[in-house]
Coordinates of C-alpha atoms in Angstrom, one line a residue:
X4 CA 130.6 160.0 158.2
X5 CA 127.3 161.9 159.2
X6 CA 126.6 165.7 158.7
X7 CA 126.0 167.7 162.1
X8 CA 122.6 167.7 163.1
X9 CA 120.7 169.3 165.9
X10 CA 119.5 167.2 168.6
X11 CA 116.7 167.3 171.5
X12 CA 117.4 167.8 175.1
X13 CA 115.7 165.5 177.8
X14 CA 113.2 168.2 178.3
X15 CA 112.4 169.2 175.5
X16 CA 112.6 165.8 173.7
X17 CA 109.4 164.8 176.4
X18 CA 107.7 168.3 175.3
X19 CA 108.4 167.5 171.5
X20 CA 110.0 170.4 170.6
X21 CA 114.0 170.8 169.2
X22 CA 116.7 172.2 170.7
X23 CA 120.7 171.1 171.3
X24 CA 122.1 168.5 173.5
X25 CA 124.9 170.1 175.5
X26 CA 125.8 167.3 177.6
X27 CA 128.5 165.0 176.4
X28 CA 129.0 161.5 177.2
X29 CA 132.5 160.6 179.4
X30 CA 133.3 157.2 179.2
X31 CA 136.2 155.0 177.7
X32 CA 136.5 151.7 176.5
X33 CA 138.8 149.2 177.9
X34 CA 139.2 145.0 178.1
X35 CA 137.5 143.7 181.5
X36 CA 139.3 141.0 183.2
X37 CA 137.0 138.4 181.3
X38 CA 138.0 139.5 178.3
X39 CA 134.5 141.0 177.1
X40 CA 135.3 144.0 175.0
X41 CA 133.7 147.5 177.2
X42 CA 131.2 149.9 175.8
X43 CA 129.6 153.3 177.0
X44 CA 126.2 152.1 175.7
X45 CA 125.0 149.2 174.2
X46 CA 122.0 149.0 172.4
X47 CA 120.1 146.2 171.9
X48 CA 117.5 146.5 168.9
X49 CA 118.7 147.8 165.0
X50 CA 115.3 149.4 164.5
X51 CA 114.4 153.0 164.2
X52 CA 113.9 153.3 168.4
X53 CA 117.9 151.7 168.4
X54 CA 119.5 153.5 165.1
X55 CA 118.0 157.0 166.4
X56 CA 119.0 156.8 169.8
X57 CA 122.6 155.2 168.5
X58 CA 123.0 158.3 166.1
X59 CA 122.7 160.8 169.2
X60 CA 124.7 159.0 171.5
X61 CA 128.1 158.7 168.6
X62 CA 127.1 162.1 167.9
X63 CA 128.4 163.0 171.5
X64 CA 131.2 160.5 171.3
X65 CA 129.8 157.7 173.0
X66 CA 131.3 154.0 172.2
X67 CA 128.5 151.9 171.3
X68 CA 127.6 148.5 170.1
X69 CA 124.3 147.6 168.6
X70 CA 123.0 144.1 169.0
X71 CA 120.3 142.4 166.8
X72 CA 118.6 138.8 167.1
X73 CA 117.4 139.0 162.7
X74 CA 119.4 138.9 159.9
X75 CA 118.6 142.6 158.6
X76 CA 118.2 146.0 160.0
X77 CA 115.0 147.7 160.7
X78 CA 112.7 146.0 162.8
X79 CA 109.3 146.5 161.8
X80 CA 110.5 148.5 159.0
X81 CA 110.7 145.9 156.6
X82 CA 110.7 146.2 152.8
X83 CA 110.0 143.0 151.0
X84 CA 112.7 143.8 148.2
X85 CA 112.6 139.8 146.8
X86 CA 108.9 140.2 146.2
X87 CA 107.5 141.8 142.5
X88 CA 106.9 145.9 143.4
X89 CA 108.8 145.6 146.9
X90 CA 105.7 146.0 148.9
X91 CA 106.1 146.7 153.0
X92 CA 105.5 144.3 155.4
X93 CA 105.5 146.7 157.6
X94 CA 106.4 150.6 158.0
X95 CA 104.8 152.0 155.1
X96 CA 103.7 155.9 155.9
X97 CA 105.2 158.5 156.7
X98 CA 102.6 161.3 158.9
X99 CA 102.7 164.7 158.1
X100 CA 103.8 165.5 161.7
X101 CA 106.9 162.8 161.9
X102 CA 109.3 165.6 162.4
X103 CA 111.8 163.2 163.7
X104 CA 111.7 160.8 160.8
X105 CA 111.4 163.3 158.2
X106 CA 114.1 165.5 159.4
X107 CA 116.5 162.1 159.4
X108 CA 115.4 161.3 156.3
X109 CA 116.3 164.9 154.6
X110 CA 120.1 164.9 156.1
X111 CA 120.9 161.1 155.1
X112 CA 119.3 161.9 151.3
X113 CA 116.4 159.3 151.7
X114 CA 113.4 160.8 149.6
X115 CA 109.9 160.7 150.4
X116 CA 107.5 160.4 147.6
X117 CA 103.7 160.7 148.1
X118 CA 101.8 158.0 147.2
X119 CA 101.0 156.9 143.9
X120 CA 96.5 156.9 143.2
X121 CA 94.5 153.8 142.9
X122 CA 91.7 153.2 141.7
X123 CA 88.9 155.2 144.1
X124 CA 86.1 153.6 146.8
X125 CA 85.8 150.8 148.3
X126 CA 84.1 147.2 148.4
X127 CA 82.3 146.3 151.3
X128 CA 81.4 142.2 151.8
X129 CA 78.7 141.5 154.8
X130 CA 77.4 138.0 155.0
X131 CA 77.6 136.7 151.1
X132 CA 76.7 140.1 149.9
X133 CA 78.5 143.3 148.1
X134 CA 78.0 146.8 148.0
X135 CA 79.9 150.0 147.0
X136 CA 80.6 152.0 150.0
X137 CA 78.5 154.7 148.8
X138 CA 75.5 152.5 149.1
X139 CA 76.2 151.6 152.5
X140 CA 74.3 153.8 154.5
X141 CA 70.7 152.7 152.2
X142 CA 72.0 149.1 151.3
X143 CA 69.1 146.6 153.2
X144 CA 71.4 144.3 154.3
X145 CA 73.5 147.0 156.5
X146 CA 72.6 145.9 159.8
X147 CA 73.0 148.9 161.8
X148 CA 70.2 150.6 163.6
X149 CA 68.0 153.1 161.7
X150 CA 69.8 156.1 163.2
X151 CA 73.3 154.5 162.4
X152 CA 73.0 152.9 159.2
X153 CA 75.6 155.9 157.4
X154 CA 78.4 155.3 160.0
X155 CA 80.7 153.2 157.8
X156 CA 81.7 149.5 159.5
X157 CA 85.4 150.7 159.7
X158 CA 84.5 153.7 162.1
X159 CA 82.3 152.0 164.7
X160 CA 85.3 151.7 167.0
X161 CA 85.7 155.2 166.2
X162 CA 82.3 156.1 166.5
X163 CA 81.8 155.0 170.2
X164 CA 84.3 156.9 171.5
X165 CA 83.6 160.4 173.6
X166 CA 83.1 163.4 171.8
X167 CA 85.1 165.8 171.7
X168 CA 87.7 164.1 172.8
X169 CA 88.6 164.7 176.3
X170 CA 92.4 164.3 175.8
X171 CA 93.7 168.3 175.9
X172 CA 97.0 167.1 175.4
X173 CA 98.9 164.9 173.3
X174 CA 100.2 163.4 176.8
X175 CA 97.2 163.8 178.7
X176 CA 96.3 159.9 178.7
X177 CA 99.0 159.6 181.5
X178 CA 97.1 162.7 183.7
X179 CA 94.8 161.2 186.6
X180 CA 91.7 163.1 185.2
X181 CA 92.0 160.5 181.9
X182 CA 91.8 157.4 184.4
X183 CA 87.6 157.6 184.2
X184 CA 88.3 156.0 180.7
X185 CA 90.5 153.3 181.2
X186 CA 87.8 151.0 181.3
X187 CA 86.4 148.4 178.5
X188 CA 85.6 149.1 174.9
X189 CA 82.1 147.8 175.7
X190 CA 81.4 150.2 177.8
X191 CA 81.0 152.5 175.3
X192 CA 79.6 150.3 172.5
X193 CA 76.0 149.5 174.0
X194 CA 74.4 151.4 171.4
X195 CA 75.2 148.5 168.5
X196 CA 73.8 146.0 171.0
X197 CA 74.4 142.3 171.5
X198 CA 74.1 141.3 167.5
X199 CA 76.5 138.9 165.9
X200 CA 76.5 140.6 163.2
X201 CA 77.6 144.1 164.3
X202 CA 80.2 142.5 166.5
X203 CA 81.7 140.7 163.1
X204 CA 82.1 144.3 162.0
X205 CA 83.5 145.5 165.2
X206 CA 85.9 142.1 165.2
X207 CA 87.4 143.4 162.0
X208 CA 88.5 146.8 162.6
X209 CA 89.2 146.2 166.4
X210 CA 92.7 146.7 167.5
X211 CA 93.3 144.0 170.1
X212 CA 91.2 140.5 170.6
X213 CA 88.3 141.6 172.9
X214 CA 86.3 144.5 173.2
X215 CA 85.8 143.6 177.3
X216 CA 89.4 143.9 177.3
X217 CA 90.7 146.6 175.0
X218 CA 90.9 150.4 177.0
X219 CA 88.5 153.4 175.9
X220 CA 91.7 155.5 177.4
X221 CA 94.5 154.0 174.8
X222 CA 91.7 154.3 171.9
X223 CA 91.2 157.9 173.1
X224 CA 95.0 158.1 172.9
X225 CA 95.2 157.6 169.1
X226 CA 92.1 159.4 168.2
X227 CA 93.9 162.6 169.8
X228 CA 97.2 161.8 167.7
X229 CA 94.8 161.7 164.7
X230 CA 93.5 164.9 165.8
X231 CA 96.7 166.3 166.1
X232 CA 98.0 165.0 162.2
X233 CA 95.2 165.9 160.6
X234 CA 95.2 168.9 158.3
X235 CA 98.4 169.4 158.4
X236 CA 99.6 168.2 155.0
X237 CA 100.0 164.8 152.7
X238 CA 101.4 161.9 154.1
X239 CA 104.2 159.8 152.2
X240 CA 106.3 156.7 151.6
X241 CA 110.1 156.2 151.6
X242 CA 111.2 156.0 148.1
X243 CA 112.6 152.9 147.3
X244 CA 111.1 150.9 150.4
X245 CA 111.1 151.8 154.0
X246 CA 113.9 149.6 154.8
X247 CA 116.4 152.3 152.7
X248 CA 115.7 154.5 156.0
X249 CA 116.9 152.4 158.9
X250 CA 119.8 150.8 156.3
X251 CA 121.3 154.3 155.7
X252 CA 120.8 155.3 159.8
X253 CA 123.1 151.8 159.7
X254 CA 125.4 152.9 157.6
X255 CA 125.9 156.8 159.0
X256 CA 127.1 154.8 162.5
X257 CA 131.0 153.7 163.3
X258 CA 129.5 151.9 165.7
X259 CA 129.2 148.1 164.9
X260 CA 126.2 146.2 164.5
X261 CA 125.9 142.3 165.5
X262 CA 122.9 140.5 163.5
X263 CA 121.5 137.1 164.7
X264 CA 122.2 138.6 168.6
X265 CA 119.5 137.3 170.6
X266 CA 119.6 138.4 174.2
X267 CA 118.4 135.9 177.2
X268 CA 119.9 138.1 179.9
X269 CA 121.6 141.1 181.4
X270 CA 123.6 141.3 184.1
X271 CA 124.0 144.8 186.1
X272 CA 126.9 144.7 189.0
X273 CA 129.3 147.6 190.2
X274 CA 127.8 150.1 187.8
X275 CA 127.8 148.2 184.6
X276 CA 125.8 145.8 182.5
X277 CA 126.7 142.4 181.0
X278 CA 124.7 140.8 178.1
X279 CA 124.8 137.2 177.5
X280 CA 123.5 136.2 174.1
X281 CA 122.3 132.9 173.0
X282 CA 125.5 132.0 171.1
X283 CA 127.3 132.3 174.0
X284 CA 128.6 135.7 173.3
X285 CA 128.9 138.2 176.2
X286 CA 129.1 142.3 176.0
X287 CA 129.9 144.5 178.5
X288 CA 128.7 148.7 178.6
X289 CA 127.9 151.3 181.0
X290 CA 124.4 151.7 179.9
X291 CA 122.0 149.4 178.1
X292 CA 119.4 150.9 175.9
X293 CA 116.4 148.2 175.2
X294 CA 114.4 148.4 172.7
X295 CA 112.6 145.2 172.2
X296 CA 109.4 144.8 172.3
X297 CA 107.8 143.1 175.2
X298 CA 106.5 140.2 173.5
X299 CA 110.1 139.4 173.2
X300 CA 111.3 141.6 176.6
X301 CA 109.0 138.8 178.5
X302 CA 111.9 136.3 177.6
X303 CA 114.7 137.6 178.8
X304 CA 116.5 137.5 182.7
X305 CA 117.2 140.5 184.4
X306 CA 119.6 140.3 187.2
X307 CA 118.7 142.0 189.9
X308 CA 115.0 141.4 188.4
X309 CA 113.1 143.9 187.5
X310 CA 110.7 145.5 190.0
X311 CA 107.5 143.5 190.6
X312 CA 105.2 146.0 189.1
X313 CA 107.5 146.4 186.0
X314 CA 108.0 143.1 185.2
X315 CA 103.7 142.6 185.4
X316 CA 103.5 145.1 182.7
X317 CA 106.1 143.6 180.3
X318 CA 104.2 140.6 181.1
X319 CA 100.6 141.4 180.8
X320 CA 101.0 144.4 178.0
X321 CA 99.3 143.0 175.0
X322 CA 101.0 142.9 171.5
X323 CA 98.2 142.9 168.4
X324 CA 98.1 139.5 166.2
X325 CA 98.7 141.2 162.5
X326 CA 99.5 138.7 159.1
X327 CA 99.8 140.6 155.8
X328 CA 99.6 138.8 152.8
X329 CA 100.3 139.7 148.8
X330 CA 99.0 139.1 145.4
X331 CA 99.1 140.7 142.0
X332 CA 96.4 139.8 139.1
X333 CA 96.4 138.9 135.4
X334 CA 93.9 141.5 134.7
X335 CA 91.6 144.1 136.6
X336 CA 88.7 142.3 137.9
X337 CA 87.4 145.3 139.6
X338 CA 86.4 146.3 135.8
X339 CA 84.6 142.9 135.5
X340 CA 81.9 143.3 138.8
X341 CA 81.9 147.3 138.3
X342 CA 83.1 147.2 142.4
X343 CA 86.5 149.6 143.8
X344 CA 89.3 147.1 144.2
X345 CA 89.9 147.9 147.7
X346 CA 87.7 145.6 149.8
X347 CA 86.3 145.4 153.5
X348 CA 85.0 142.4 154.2
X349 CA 84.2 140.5 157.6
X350 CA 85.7 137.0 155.9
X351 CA 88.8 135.8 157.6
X352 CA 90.9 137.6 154.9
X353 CA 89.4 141.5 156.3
X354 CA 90.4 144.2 154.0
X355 CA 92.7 144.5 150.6
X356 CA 94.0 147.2 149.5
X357 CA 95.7 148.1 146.1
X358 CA 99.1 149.8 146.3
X359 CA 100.4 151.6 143.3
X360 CA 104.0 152.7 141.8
X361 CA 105.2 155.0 139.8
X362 CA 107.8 152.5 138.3
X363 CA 104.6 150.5 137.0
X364 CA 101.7 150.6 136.4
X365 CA 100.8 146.9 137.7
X366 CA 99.0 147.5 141.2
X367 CA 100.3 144.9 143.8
X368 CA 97.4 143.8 146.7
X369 CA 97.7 143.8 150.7
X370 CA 95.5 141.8 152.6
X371 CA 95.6 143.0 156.2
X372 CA 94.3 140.5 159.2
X373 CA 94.4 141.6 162.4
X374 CA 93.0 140.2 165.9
X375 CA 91.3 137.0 166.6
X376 CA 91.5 136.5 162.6
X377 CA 95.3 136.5 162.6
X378 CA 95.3 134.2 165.9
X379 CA 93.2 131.6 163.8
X380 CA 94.5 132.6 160.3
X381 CA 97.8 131.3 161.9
X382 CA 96.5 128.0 162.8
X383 CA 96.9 126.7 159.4
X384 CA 100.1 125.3 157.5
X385 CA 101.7 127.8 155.1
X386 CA 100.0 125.3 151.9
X387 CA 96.8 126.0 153.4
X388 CA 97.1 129.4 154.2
X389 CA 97.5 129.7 150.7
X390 CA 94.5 128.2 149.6
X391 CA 92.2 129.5 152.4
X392 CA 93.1 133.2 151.2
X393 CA 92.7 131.7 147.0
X394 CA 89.1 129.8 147.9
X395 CA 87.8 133.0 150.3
X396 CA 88.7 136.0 147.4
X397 CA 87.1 133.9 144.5
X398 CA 84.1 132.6 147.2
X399 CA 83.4 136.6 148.4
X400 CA 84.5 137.9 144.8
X401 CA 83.7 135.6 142.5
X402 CA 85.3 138.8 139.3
X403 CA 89.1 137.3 141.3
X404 CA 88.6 133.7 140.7
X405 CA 91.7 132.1 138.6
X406 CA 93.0 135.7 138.4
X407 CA 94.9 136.3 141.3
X408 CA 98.7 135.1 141.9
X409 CA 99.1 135.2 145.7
X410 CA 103.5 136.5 146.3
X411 CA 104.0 136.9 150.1
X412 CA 102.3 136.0 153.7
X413 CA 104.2 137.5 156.4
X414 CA 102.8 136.9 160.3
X415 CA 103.8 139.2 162.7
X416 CA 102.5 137.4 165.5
X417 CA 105.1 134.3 164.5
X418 CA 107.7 136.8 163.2
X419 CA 110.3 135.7 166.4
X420 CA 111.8 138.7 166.9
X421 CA 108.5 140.6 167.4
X422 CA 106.0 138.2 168.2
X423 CA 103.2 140.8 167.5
X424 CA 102.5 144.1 165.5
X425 CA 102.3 146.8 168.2
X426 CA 101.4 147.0 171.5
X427 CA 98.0 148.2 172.6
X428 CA 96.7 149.0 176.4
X429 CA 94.1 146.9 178.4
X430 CA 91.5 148.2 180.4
X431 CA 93.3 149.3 183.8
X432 CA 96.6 149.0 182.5
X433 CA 97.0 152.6 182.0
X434 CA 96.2 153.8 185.5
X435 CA 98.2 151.0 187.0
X436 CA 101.2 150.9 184.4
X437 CA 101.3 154.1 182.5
X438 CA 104.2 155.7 185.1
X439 CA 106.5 152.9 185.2
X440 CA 106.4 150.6 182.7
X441 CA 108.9 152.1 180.6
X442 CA 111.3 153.2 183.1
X443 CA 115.0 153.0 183.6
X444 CA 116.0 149.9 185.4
X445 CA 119.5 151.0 187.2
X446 CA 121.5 151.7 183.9
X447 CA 119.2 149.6 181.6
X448 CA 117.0 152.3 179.6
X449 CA 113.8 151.5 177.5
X450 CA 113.0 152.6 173.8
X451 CA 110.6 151.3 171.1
X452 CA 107.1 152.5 169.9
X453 CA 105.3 150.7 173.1
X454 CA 107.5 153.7 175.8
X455 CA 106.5 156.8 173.5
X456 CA 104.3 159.5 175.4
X457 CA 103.4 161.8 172.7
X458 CA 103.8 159.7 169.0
X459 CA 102.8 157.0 167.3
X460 CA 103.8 154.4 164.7
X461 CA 107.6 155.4 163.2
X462 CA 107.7 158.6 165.2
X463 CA 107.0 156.9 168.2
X464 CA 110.1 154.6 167.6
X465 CA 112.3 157.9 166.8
X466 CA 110.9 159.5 170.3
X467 CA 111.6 157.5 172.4
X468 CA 115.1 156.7 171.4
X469 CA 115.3 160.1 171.5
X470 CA 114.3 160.1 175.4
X471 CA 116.6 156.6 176.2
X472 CA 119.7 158.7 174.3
X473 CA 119.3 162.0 176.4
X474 CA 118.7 160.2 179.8
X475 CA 121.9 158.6 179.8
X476 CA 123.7 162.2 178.4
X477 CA 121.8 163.5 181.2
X478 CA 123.5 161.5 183.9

């Protein structure tokens, strides 16, 4: 059983703020003439978007059934408990401002711990050469213009961007006066030029594929929830692994949870929804609350169909190509070449970084690879994978050569029921998507990161089931 806890209105949920739901949920549960057990709500999705909003709607009494197409709870949240230190594939901190999450966390007992210290700086590999990153700015081989040369090659993305921002509000991406800057990323980034060398450095940090694609607008939109996080205290980790979050949301529910549920359509006729999985199983519930991500929304039948528009930006809405790979060492080769064990680099393996514990004191490293890296990085068979990621550290860092033992490679992009990291905006898609993409399709309701207004990352996920939970109370 779960301790009481206060929960959000529909307005106030969308404004951020706290307060109690008064509306309860009137429904019952009975056996339809096919013999498809009734729900008031399912929710299809076991991750922190589905758990939250499941936890609001059983607080209010509501019958609910939670389907999900893995083996395990937590969506992205995904703690890699058979590898050595439990590193995350995904989900790994927690933002000073995740009210949501960190609220959940204190009334289920999950503790957050702050993050144990590494080793300080950083490595920084451009075309066969290293540097510290406190050399950067003089080092000859920065190819930067003159009056550039100290903006570090992780910011320039950053660094192109309008200043101050022009986003008031942590919602004010959606207002018509934002629209002026849903345009290109290049747009903005004509003072690096045309050089193939700068753009590697862009290519690296760059969240999406293409910089004539990617929107100044959604960049602008998580420079402004920066804004809004910074200063205001430490961020942490879940203690243990972030999976121990969404596994004890799990367990706090009566409601039952299907894994291995993949859903190819829903049905919506007299007032109610049917969902037909692929094992031939069928579920029947007043409401639906959706929270998969479109990469994987794009595959399922909606009948009536969703509205032209809508189903154009489940379509067309981008997901980012992320692989995240693992290795510990026999002994500190940073000590060796003199150089910070976290690394930068604009090889096909990008940037490592060391994560400590304070149950040992062996680091464990995570190579991150995003974009048009991760599409081609995933080209290769898992054997070569392997050795492409063992030839490039000892090629770039000749101190890791023999030294390293690689543990884990985890794609997101071919990770089935994501298909993708997180969702990011194309030019235009704002103006033409940003007021309907996410919204309620008859009694079929949208959650996940990707429908959030005013968050990001885990809060995100927590918001908007927030917002899917109290429109249906609301009705």
């Amino acid at each position: 059983m779960r301790n009481s806890i206060l929960f959000p209105t529909r307005r106030t949920v969308l404004a951020g703020l706290g307060a109690l739901t008064s509306t309860s949920a009137v429904a019952s549960c009975y056996t339809a003439g096919t013999e498809t057990k009734h729900y008031d709500t399912i929710i299809i999705g076991a991750g922190l978007s589905g758990l939250n909003a499941a936890r609001i709607l059983e607080s209010e009494g509501a019958s609910l059934l939670i389907l999900e197409a893995s083996d395990r709870i937590g969506g992205r949240m995904f703690t890699l408990d058979k590898v050595i230190h439990k590193p995350e594939a995904g989900g790994l901190q927690v933002g000073p401002m995740y009210a949501r999450l960190r609220s959940t966390a204190m009334e289920l007992g999950v503790e957050l711990e702050e993050f144990a210290p590494t080793p300080p700086g950083m490595m920084i590999h451009f075309n066969g050469q290293n540097t510290n990153f406190q050399n950067w700015g003089t080092w000859e081989y920065n190819p930067l213009p003159e009056n550039m040369k100290k903006i570090p090659p992780f910011a320039l993305v950053d660094s192109s961007l309008p200043r101050p921002n022009p986003l008031s509000d942590l919602d004010s991406w959606l207002e018509k006066e934002a629209h002026q800057y849903d345009v290109p990323l290049r747009n903005y980034m004509g003072q690096f030029g045309d050089d193939e060398n700068i753009r590697k450095m862009i290519d690296v940090s760059l969240q999406g594929t293409d910089i004539d694609e990617i929107s100044v607008l959604g960049e602008l939109r998580k420079n402004r929830i920066r804004i809004f996080e910074s200063g205001n205290g430490k961020s942490h980790k879940i203690k243990g692994g972030s999976s121990r979050l969404p596994e004890a949301m799990a367990n706090s529910l009566k409601a039952d949870i299907k894994n291995n549920k993949k859903v190819m359509k829903i049905t919506q006729q007299g007032g109610k929804s049917l969902v037909h999985c692929r094992d031939g199983s069928q579920y029947s519930a007043n409401h639906i609350i959706c929270t998969l991500p479109f990469s994987v929304l794009k595959e399922v039948i909606f009948d009536p169909g969703l509205p032209p528009l809508q189903r154009e930006a489940v379509n067309e809405i981008p997901y980012l190509p992320v692989t995240s790979f693992f290795f510990t060492t026999d002994e500190p080769f940073w000590e060796q070449d003199n150089l910070p064990p976290t690394m930068w680099t604009t090889s096909i393996v990008e940037r490592i970084f060391p994560l400590a514990s304070y149950d040992s004191p062996e680091l464990i490293f995570w190579g991150l690879i995003n974009g048009n890296n991760a599409l081609e990085f995933d080209k290769y068979s898992r054997s070569e994978q392997e050795q492409l990621i063992l030839n490039e550290l000892g090629r770039i860092r000749p101190s890791m050569a023999g030294k390293i033992s690689l543990q884990k490679i985890h794609s997101w992009t071919k990770y089935a029921p994501n298909k993708g990291a997180w969702s990011y905006w194309k030019a235009g898609q704002i103006i033409k998507f940003g007021n309907i993409y996410s919204k309620a399709h008859g009694n079929i309701h949208f959650a996940g990161e990707h429908t959030a207004i005013f968050a990001s990352g885990m809060e995100a996920a927590f918001e908007s089931g927030e917002r899917a939970a109290c429109d249906i109370l609301d009705k």
